[in-house]
Amino acid sequence: MPKRKELITGRKSFSFKRFFLQWEWLLVLAFIAVNIFDAAISPYFLDMNNILSSTMNFLDNAFIVLPMVFVIMLGEIDISVGSTVALSAVVMGVFYDKFHTPMWLAVLICLAVGALCGLFNGMIIVKFKEIAPMIVTLSTMTMYRGIAQIIIRDQSGGNFAPWFKFLSWGYLGSIPFILVVFAVAAVIFGLLLHKTNFGRRVYAIGNNEIASLYSGIQIGRIKLIIYTLTGFMSGVAALFLSSRMGSTRSDMATGYELNAIAMVVLGGVNIMGGRGRMIGAIIAVFIIGFLKYGLGLINMSSQVVLIVIGLLLAVSVALPNIKKSGGKQRKTEEA
Amino acid sequence: MGKRTKNLGRFQRDWSRQVGLTLFIIAVSVAVDIRNPRFFSVVNLSDMISNTAILSILAIGMMIVIITAGIDLSIASTMALSGMVTALTVQANRGLSPMLALLIGLAVGVLCGGVISVFVVRFSVAPIIATLGFMNAYRGLTYLVSHSNWVGPGQMSNGFMMIARGKILGINNLVIIAMLLYLLAFYFLNYTRFGRQIYAVGSNAESAKVSGINTNHVLFTVYVIMGAFAGLAGVLWVSKFASAQGDTALGYEMNVIAACVLGGVSLRGGSGKLSGVLLGSLLLGILNDALPLIDVSPFWQSAIQGAIILVAVISNVFFKRRVEYKTLARRNI
Amino acid sequence: MCDCVLQIRGMTKVFSGVKALDSVSFDLKAGEVHALMGENGAGKSTFIKVITGVYQPDGGVIILNGRQVQINNPKDAQKFGIAAIYQHVTCYPDLTVTENIFMDHLEVSPKTGRILWKRMHAKAADLLRHLSSEIDPKTLMSELSVAQQQIIEIAKAISTHANIIIMDEPTAALTKNESEDLYKITDQLRNSGASIIFISHRFEDFHRVADRVTILRDSQYIGTWGVNEISEEELIVAMVGREIKQMFPPKTAVAREEILRVKGLTKTGYFSDVSITVKRGEIVALTGLVGAGRTEICETLFGIMKPDKGEVYFENKKIRIVDPNTSMKLGIGYLPEDRQVQGLIMNWSIQKNITVSRLEMFSNRGWLRPDLERSKAEELASMVNVKAKSVNAPALSLSGGNQQKVIVAKLLLADLKLIILDEPTKGIDVGAKYAIYEIMDNLAAQGYGILMVSSELPEVLGMADRIVVIRRGRVSKTFSRRDATPEKVLEAAMPIETAALCQE
């Protein structure tokens, strides 16, 4: 419109209001609230050791949240991750039990299977752009779990080497090993998203894939890397999950994909892509994790947890939209 | 001559997916029948069709949702909840008329769908997120109302179980219900204003708004319809399997979406045909039925099903690319 | 006293503090074609949206047939007999022509509410025949060309018995012949008693169809004239508010050695056997009708599409076209036609938009260096003279011309040798166009080779050293600057239907 130039804002000045009105701070508040809640209902909770070790119960799923942030940032989705966890864990079990490979080799195979599953998704999504990623991963979700069923039927496997238990049950000092690994992974993924070329390009694709193409960004390559990475991290999750369960079954990690997506979206990443931050998703992991743990402490059934998480997800995404009804007209004006 | 090629082109545009699916279904059926002639027996076919009925009913609702460029992941939970509520009611009043039971399930479904509608329409939450949230919530609610117990055949009245097992004129009730719903939906989608408005909103929501269509009303109704179908299907499911559990139909939403995708419903919205969705459901039903008949271990079922969906969508891409290339080559340049 | 069907007095509309319409008045007589002209952002689109009930005015009155009315929503406008045909055709691509025409008023049986398809198909066919179109009503909208879709929109307007029809830049995307057809239809509508508001940038439209013209500038009403009362020069002055003496900068660049040679490039269905050369310091224009394959040729050179046949030599080396990334590394850059979709990430800042195509320049082994990024972005933005307070301003806050400059800055970053510009001044204010031309000339002088796609004949004749005319996907003629005249170029661009018929 005519007097547009006046609308241009100058160099971003630091504003406390803007800084504290970010989604991530709301999440921090929610996180604190959950902790106060936990502490109020159970005197045992406030014990630092308890808090730390409670993370062992939910962090395996969180490994998938990290790459899922990238997938959703692209404006796409991967619902095959739960099945990838099952398949890579089952293959690992079979290699260890039946072929008697050394444990370290079985672990590597698990990671490789995960990465391969992701690579396959990525190749189909990149090669056949006409098919929505949701559909591709819907079919591979059925397929991967199906392959796991073919391999292991309704049995369970994985009588793993003793040291393998350390992954999910071990401590470094007083800190659970899994927490350390997750922290390292979270930092790496966060830096990758926010501080590198690669991350910037992911944001670009999520905001406007066409303009990214015309800017010379190699979209196919980036997608391939991200889906492969997602598969690989599903393999990592498979390691920790089978270590925690002490066995592998074809029906393990059902629903992991939707949990991961829920945490990413709760963390403020826009499902349409291009907006959000890694830290939000990481805080969301701990909010949901501690919430589950706290409700578990007072013997609240896991069913209530389901309800709470479901409502939390729907309401949190609805929240910013409730007051927005007046803001729409401006948007149409821009067009 | 010009007219004929034009009609042929339109036929190709409108029916290629259906013809392809039908040919594929016939091929699978014939192959299975060669290995095991029991496949084409009346008993097996009618079993198979009644087993597919619930899936095909849900696929109608899902198609309508996907036409508006939405999706509903919550239906399996809605089914479990409506099935559980109905079963508990039947358990408490064994004399309850089956018709009333169906209505209770329907009401639960409508309520579930309505809540989702509020989030999708009033709070503009992306459908995939809203329904993901309520998928969890409704599932949790199911466990909650049942105190994590299950309702078995012993606690159900015969009349209730006959809803899904009874026959009219030798045809299973489920099949009759599905046929009625398909006819109804066909008329609704193709011959009523509201039906066409659903397509209009999915095809271009912005211009639908400009031309005075109440898009919010359309979206709201769509999720309520889906809820109603899921509620109904929940009762039918519980009646058919004579058990209501917390994990009833767990993960079934993916089968329904798969049936739609196989049937050619585009996730972008705006297009989708009942005939395609019906064939898509049938294909999935046949696979479920046929694999045990030819001694394929049930453990192979998922993998084969997933692979077939993938092959179907990929071959469709190749087909479309070919058509597109042909049209390009025909241009006079 | 006035035979006006529509009178507007003191119409004002404010968007977040900025006046998009400032007390605008307007009269529409019965049975006239009234052109509405003005630069981009003058308020024409807002004006239309107020009349059609999409926006509610913040002040002013609308008088329809002598009665003051309120138009609360598009449905109201329809009831009052107002129909609009928008710039970007708003249709349902997945639905049939019939449905697109009748969606707002589907005919149903009064008793059962059943849609009467047969009747509507017949009516649609009738309407289309009336508009001398042979489109089958059962065709899907997405299978039609833009011109055909526009005819459907007109049919839709007629079917609602609209007596006020608004056409928002209807000829913008049409070829010459298609525009001619549209003029005929417009005349026909007027003769049948409808009043038409015709929004356009093109003087040709104005001369050909309009009875009167009203000009808006900076959201304000400037004046209304009869077509014969005002000259083109006066019109421009009224629209721009100042005289533009010189349309094109003086040429300073000198053509040097050859940089690009294309031989027999072919892409099935788009273009065939295209051969072009571009020299350093030279501006070559690709012109022709919209849809002749110009954009596709450029996109192929840039790697968006892959050619089926043909050879491309760049700096005398044969190259293989792989993807945009590879082309950019070689030194070929492309400024796409659609700024907002292809060129920019609209909610990103100027800085991020400029640097996105060459991030490796601002990073150390993949790690971004924001300080470097900022200084380089600032340098480039000031080089092309982007008017904004800082490089942090989001792209969507800029005017069209400044957005275009940001995209040029983005190209400059990429160490290019050949720059392909696709309609570089499309939808840009007259004033800002000159700035773009200056940049182009400047680039040529620095030794860049420039390949420009343009539909605007004056621009082609004023800027290009050589003019390559594309007709139906083939090079029909090449002119040097000296030989080219508007008539010759147009003739080369027009399809030769008759000749083609004779050959068959």
mmCIF file of N, CA and C in Angstrom, chain C residues 142-223:
data_model
loop_
_atom_site.group_PDB
_atom_site.id
_atom_site.type_symbol
_atom_site.label_atom_id
_atom_site.label_comp_id
_atom_site.label_asym_id
_atom_site.label_seq_id
_atom_site.Cartn_x
_atom_site.Cartn_y
_atom_site.Cartn_z
ATOM 1 N N SER C 142 -9.307 -27.071 -14.252
ATOM 2 C CA SER C 142 -7.844 -27.085 -14.286
ATOM 3 C C SER C 142 -7.306 -27.431 -15.670
ATOM 4 N N GLU C 143 -8.178 -27.938 -16.546
ATOM 5 C CA GLU C 143 -7.700 -28.303 -17.880
ATOM 6 C C GLU C 143 -7.765 -27.132 -18.856
ATOM 7 N N LEU C 144 -8.267 -25.993 -18.389
ATOM 8 C CA LEU C 144 -8.434 -24.844 -19.284
ATOM 9 C C LEU C 144 -7.249 -23.885 -19.199
ATOM 10 N N SER C 145 -7.087 -23.093 -20.260
ATOM 11 C CA SER C 145 -6.065 -22.045 -20.239
ATOM 12 C C SER C 145 -6.596 -20.850 -19.446
ATOM 13 N N VAL C 146 -5.703 -19.917 -19.122
ATOM 14 C CA VAL C 146 -6.109 -18.749 -18.334
ATOM 15 C C VAL C 146 -7.221 -17.977 -19.048
ATOM 16 N N ALA C 147 -7.060 -17.803 -20.361
ATOM 17 C CA ALA C 147 -8.062 -17.059 -21.121
ATOM 18 C C ALA C 147 -9.413 -17.756 -21.046
ATOM 19 N N GLN C 148 -9.388 -19.078 -21.178
ATOM 20 C CA GLN C 148 -10.639 -19.837 -21.111
ATOM 21 C C GLN C 148 -11.272 -19.726 -19.728
ATOM 22 N N GLN C 149 -10.401 -19.775 -18.712
ATOM 23 C CA GLN C 149 -10.931 -19.651 -17.351
ATOM 24 C C GLN C 149 -11.601 -18.300 -17.160
ATOM 25 N N GLN C 150 -11.031 -17.290 -17.784
ATOM 26 C CA GLN C 150 -11.612 -15.964 -17.652
ATOM 27 C C GLN C 150 -12.996 -15.908 -18.289
ATOM 28 N N ILE C 151 -13.114 -16.574 -19.429
ATOM 29 C CA ILE C 151 -14.424 -16.635 -20.080
ATOM 30 C C ILE C 151 -15.434 -17.307 -19.166
ATOM 31 N N ILE C 152 -14.995 -18.353 -18.469
ATOM 32 C CA ILE C 152 -15.891 -19.020 -17.513
ATOM 33 C C ILE C 152 -16.329 -18.036 -16.437
ATOM 34 N N GLU C 153 -15.378 -17.229 -15.961
ATOM 35 C CA GLU C 153 -15.719 -16.248 -14.932
ATOM 36 C C GLU C 153 -16.746 -15.244 -15.451
ATOM 37 N N ILE C 154 -16.584 -14.864 -16.717
ATOM 38 C CA ILE C 154 -17.555 -13.934 -17.300
ATOM 39 C C ILE C 154 -18.922 -14.602 -17.407
ATOM 40 N N ALA C 155 -18.901 -15.861 -17.844
ATOM 41 C CA ALA C 155 -20.156 -16.608 -17.936
ATOM 42 C C ALA C 155 -20.837 -16.656 -16.579
ATOM 43 N N LYS C 156 -20.001 -16.828 -15.549
ATOM 44 C CA LYS C 156 -20.521 -16.882 -14.188
ATOM 45 C C LYS C 156 -21.200 -15.553 -13.835
ATOM 46 N N ALA C 157 -20.542 -14.453 -14.193
ATOM 47 C CA ALA C 157 -21.114 -13.139 -13.901
ATOM 48 C C ALA C 157 -22.448 -12.975 -14.615
ATOM 49 N N ILE C 158 -22.487 -13.396 -15.884
ATOM 50 C CA ILE C 158 -23.741 -13.260 -16.636
ATOM 51 C C ILE C 158 -24.827 -14.125 -16.014
ATOM 52 N N SER C 159 -24.431 -15.317 -15.577
ATOM 53 C CA SER C 159 -25.435 -16.247 -15.063
ATOM 54 C C SER C 159 -26.085 -15.729 -13.790
ATOM 55 N N THR C 160 -25.412 -14.849 -13.072
ATOM 56 C CA THR C 160 -26.045 -14.289 -11.870
ATOM 57 C C THR C 160 -26.859 -13.050 -12.206
ATOM 58 N N HIS C 161 -27.027 -12.786 -13.500
ATOM 59 C CA HIS C 161 -27.750 -11.610 -13.980
ATOM 60 C C HIS C 161 -27.160 -10.330 -13.429
ATOM 61 N N ALA C 162 -25.866 -10.280 -13.349
ATOM 62 C CA ALA C 162 -25.204 -9.087 -12.834
ATOM 63 C C ALA C 162 -25.351 -7.965 -13.855
ATOM 64 N N ASN C 163 -25.642 -6.750 -13.376
ATOM 65 C CA ASN C 163 -25.650 -5.630 -14.311
ATOM 66 C C ASN C 163 -24.472 -4.687 -14.071
ATOM 67 N N ILE C 164 -23.718 -4.966 -13.019
ATOM 68 C CA ILE C 164 -22.452 -4.257 -12.841
ATOM 69 C C ILE C 164 -21.350 -5.309 -12.809
ATOM 70 N N ILE C 165 -20.497 -5.272 -13.802
ATOM 71 C CA ILE C 165 -19.456 -6.287 -13.876
ATOM 72 C C ILE C 165 -18.098 -5.615 -13.735
ATOM 73 N N ILE C 166 -17.312 -6.122 -12.799
ATOM 74 C CA ILE C 166 -15.997 -5.533 -12.559
ATOM 75 C C ILE C 166 -14.941 -6.490 -13.093
ATOM 76 N N MET C 167 -14.061 -5.970 -13.929
ATOM 77 C CA MET C 167 -12.979 -6.825 -14.441
ATOM 78 C C MET C 167 -11.668 -6.265 -13.951
ATOM 79 N N ASP C 168 -10.970 -7.063 -13.126
ATOM 80 C CA ASP C 168 -9.725 -6.611 -12.519
ATOM 81 C C ASP C 168 -8.544 -7.100 -13.353
ATOM 82 N N GLU C 169 -7.946 -6.234 -14.113
ATOM 83 C CA GLU C 169 -6.830 -6.556 -15.008
ATOM 84 C C GLU C 169 -7.065 -7.841 -15.792
ATOM 85 N N PRO C 170 -8.150 -7.897 -16.542
ATOM 86 C CA PRO C 170 -8.464 -9.155 -17.215
ATOM 87 C C PRO C 170 -7.479 -9.497 -18.333
ATOM 88 N N THR C 171 -6.845 -8.488 -18.918
ATOM 89 C CA THR C 171 -5.989 -8.793 -20.071
ATOM 90 C C THR C 171 -4.548 -9.045 -19.682
ATOM 91 N N ALA C 172 -4.245 -8.940 -18.382
ATOM 92 C CA ALA C 172 -2.843 -9.036 -17.958
ATOM 93 C C ALA C 172 -2.180 -10.327 -18.415
ATOM 94 N N ALA C 173 -2.912 -11.410 -18.384
ATOM 95 C CA ALA C 173 -2.286 -12.689 -18.707
ATOM 96 C C ALA C 173 -2.709 -13.200 -20.083
ATOM 97 N N LEU C 174 -3.325 -12.330 -20.872
ATOM 98 C CA LEU C 174 -3.850 -12.815 -22.148
ATOM 99 C C LEU C 174 -2.936 -12.462 -23.320
ATOM 100 N N THR C 175 -2.991 -13.277 -24.342
ATOM 101 C CA THR C 175 -2.281 -12.950 -25.564
ATOM 102 C C THR C 175 -3.100 -11.924 -26.333
ATOM 103 N N LYS C 176 -2.497 -11.404 -27.368
ATOM 104 C CA LYS C 176 -3.145 -10.379 -28.176
ATOM 105 C C LYS C 176 -4.516 -10.845 -28.697
ATOM 106 N N ASN C 177 -4.515 -12.044 -29.285
ATOM 107 C CA ASN C 177 -5.775 -12.552 -29.840
ATOM 108 C C ASN C 177 -6.822 -12.747 -28.772
ATOM 109 N N GLU C 178 -6.370 -13.290 -27.653
ATOM 110 C CA GLU C 178 -7.311 -13.534 -26.567
ATOM 111 C C GLU C 178 -7.864 -12.216 -26.048
ATOM 112 N N SER C 179 -7.014 -11.197 -25.992
ATOM 113 C CA SER C 179 -7.477 -9.878 -25.563
ATOM 114 C C SER C 179 -8.542 -9.373 -26.527
ATOM 115 N N GLU C 180 -8.297 -9.549 -27.822
ATOM 116 C CA GLU C 180 -9.278 -9.131 -28.839
ATOM 117 C C GLU C 180 -10.630 -9.769 -28.544
ATOM 118 N N ASP C 181 -10.621 -11.091 -28.269
ATOM 119 C CA ASP C 181 -11.867 -11.782 -27.966
ATOM 120 C C ASP C 181 -12.534 -11.165 -26.754
ATOM 121 N N LEU C 182 -11.714 -10.852 -25.768
ATOM 122 C CA LEU C 182 -12.259 -10.285 -24.542
ATOM 123 C C LEU C 182 -12.905 -8.927 -24.815
ATOM 124 N N TYR C 183 -12.261 -8.119 -25.660
ATOM 125 C CA TYR C 183 -12.837 -6.820 -26.009
ATOM 126 C C TYR C 183 -14.222 -7.010 -26.617
ATOM 127 N N LYS C 184 -14.301 -7.996 -27.512
ATOM 128 C CA LYS C 184 -15.579 -8.248 -28.169
ATOM 129 C C LYS C 184 -16.646 -8.598 -27.145
ATOM 130 N N ILE C 185 -16.265 -9.469 -26.210
ATOM 131 C CA ILE C 185 -17.240 -9.877 -25.195
ATOM 132 C C ILE C 185 -17.650 -8.680 -24.354
ATOM 133 N N THR C 186 -16.672 -7.827 -24.040
ATOM 134 C CA THR C 186 -16.970 -6.639 -23.238
ATOM 135 C C THR C 186 -17.963 -5.742 -23.968
ATOM 136 N N ASP C 187 -17.726 -5.539 -25.269
ATOM 137 C CA ASP C 187 -18.656 -4.743 -26.072
ATOM 138 C C ASP C 187 -20.050 -5.342 -26.032
ATOM 139 N N GLN C 188 -20.060 -6.660 -26.193
ATOM 140 C CA GLN C 188 -21.327 -7.374 -26.215
ATOM 141 C C GLN C 188 -22.087 -7.186 -24.911
ATOM 142 N N LEU C 189 -21.353 -7.257 -23.797
ATOM 143 C CA LEU C 189 -21.985 -7.076 -22.490
ATOM 144 C C LEU C 189 -22.568 -5.672 -22.366
ATOM 145 N N ARG C 190 -21.783 -4.694 -22.826
ATOM 146 C CA ARG C 190 -22.246 -3.317 -22.736
ATOM 147 C C ARG C 190 -23.513 -3.124 -23.554
ATOM 148 N N ASN C 191 -23.501 -3.710 -24.757
ATOM 149 C CA ASN C 191 -24.663 -3.559 -25.625
ATOM 150 C C ASN C 191 -25.903 -4.194 -25.022
ATOM 151 N N SER C 192 -25.700 -5.220 -24.209
ATOM 152 C CA SER C 192 -26.864 -5.838 -23.589
ATOM 153 C C SER C 192 -27.259 -5.103 -22.313
ATOM 154 N N GLY C 193 -26.611 -3.961 -22.050
ATOM 155 C CA GLY C 193 -27.093 -3.111 -20.972
ATOM 156 C C GLY C 193 -26.302 -3.148 -19.677
ATOM 157 N N ALA C 194 -25.263 -3.974 -19.621
ATOM 158 C CA ALA C 194 -24.493 -4.045 -18.386
ATOM 159 C C ALA C 194 -23.516 -2.869 -18.294
ATOM 160 N N SER C 195 -23.197 -2.480 -17.060
ATOM 161 C CA SER C 195 -22.159 -1.479 -16.852
ATOM 162 C C SER C 195 -20.898 -2.207 -16.411
ATOM 163 N N ILE C 196 -19.771 -1.745 -16.925
ATOM 164 C CA ILE C 196 -18.541 -2.486 -16.663
ATOM 165 C C ILE C 196 -17.457 -1.570 -16.102
ATOM 166 N N ILE C 197 -16.858 -2.014 -14.999
ATOM 167 C CA ILE C 197 -15.668 -1.324 -14.498
ATOM 168 C C ILE C 197 -14.468 -2.152 -14.941
ATOM 169 N N PHE C 198 -13.584 -1.522 -15.683
ATOM 170 C CA PHE C 198 -12.499 -2.248 -16.320
ATOM 171 C C PHE C 198 -11.178 -1.733 -15.754
ATOM 172 N N ILE C 199 -10.514 -2.564 -14.969
ATOM 173 C CA ILE C 199 -9.256 -2.114 -14.380
ATOM 174 C C ILE C 199 -8.102 -2.595 -15.232
ATOM 175 N N SER C 200 -7.185 -1.709 -15.532
ATOM 176 C CA SER C 200 -6.088 -2.147 -16.385
ATOM 177 C C SER C 200 -4.892 -1.219 -16.278
ATOM 178 N N HIS C 201 -3.758 -1.772 -16.666
ATOM 179 C CA HIS C 201 -2.535 -0.995 -16.788
ATOM 180 C C HIS C 201 -2.305 -0.585 -18.230
ATOM 181 N N ARG C 202 -2.955 -1.308 -19.124
ATOM 182 C CA ARG C 202 -2.595 -1.173 -20.535
ATOM 183 C C ARG C 202 -3.412 -0.079 -21.198
ATOM 184 N N PHE C 203 -2.707 0.822 -21.860
ATOM 185 C CA PHE C 203 -3.374 1.904 -22.570
ATOM 186 C C PHE C 203 -4.217 1.357 -23.702
ATOM 187 N N GLU C 204 -3.752 0.259 -24.252
ATOM 188 C CA GLU C 204 -4.458 -0.358 -25.360
ATOM 189 C C GLU C 204 -5.881 -0.739 -24.954
ATOM 190 N N ASP C 205 -5.996 -1.330 -23.759
ATOM 191 C CA ASP C 205 -7.319 -1.704 -23.254
ATOM 192 C C ASP C 205 -8.198 -0.476 -23.173
ATOM 193 N N PHE C 206 -7.599 0.577 -22.650
ATOM 194 C CA PHE C 206 -8.312 1.805 -22.406
ATOM 195 C C PHE C 206 -8.865 2.372 -23.718
ATOM 196 N N HIS C 207 -8.001 2.409 -24.745
ATOM 197 C CA HIS C 207 -8.456 2.924 -26.039
ATOM 198 C C HIS C 207 -9.507 2.040 -26.667
ATOM 199 N N ARG C 208 -9.330 0.761 -26.503
ATOM 200 C CA ARG C 208 -10.144 -0.177 -27.253
ATOM 201 C C ARG C 208 -11.560 -0.307 -26.697
ATOM 202 N N VAL C 209 -11.711 -0.336 -25.366
ATOM 203 C CA VAL C 209 -13.042 -0.632 -24.832
ATOM 204 C C VAL C 209 -13.687 0.477 -24.019
ATOM 205 N N ALA C 210 -12.906 1.375 -23.440
ATOM 206 C CA ALA C 210 -13.489 2.243 -22.412
ATOM 207 C C ALA C 210 -14.250 3.419 -23.000
ATOM 208 N N ASP C 211 -15.268 3.894 -22.258
ATOM 209 C CA ASP C 211 -15.952 5.134 -22.584
ATOM 210 C C ASP C 211 -15.384 6.280 -21.753
ATOM 211 N N ARG C 212 -15.157 5.989 -20.478
ATOM 212 C CA ARG C 212 -14.601 7.001 -19.595
ATOM 213 C C ARG C 212 -13.489 6.379 -18.758
ATOM 214 N N VAL C 213 -12.687 7.218 -18.150
ATOM 215 C CA VAL C 213 -11.616 6.690 -17.318
ATOM 216 C C VAL C 213 -11.553 7.481 -16.019
ATOM 217 N N THR C 214 -11.358 6.748 -14.919
ATOM 218 C CA THR C 214 -11.142 7.392 -13.621
ATOM 219 C C THR C 214 -9.761 6.985 -13.137
ATOM 220 N N ILE C 215 -9.051 7.953 -12.554
ATOM 221 C CA ILE C 215 -7.690 7.647 -12.114
ATOM 222 C C ILE C 215 -7.566 7.797 -10.607
ATOM 223 N N LEU C 216 -6.952 6.812 -10.007
ATOM 224 C CA LEU C 216 -6.634 6.854 -8.585
ATOM 225 C C LEU C 216 -5.127 6.988 -8.444
ATOM 226 N N ARG C 217 -4.714 7.757 -7.452
ATOM 227 C CA ARG C 217 -3.284 7.828 -7.156
ATOM 228 C C ARG C 217 -3.118 7.976 -5.653
ATOM 229 N N ASP C 218 -2.195 7.229 -5.102
ATOM 230 C CA ASP C 218 -1.938 7.282 -3.656
ATOM 231 C C ASP C 218 -3.240 7.251 -2.853
ATOM 232 N N SER C 219 -4.092 6.312 -3.194
ATOM 233 C CA SER C 219 -5.356 6.084 -2.485
ATOM 234 C C SER C 219 -6.379 7.196 -2.685
ATOM 235 N N GLN C 220 -6.077 8.168 -3.540
ATOM 236 C CA GLN C 220 -7.014 9.287 -3.703
ATOM 237 C C GLN C 220 -7.586 9.330 -5.115
ATOM 238 N N TYR C 221 -8.754 9.948 -5.173
ATOM 239 C CA TYR C 221 -9.404 10.158 -6.460
ATOM 240 C C TYR C 221 -8.738 11.330 -7.157
ATOM 241 N N ILE C 222 -8.309 11.148 -8.411
ATOM 242 C CA ILE C 222 -7.644 12.230 -9.137
ATOM 243 C C ILE C 222 -8.605 12.897 -10.107
ATOM 244 N N GLY C 223 -9.364 12.083 -10.847
ATOM 245 C CA GLY C 223 -10.304 12.706 -11.771
ATOM 246 C C GLY C 223 -10.927 11.689 -12.706
#
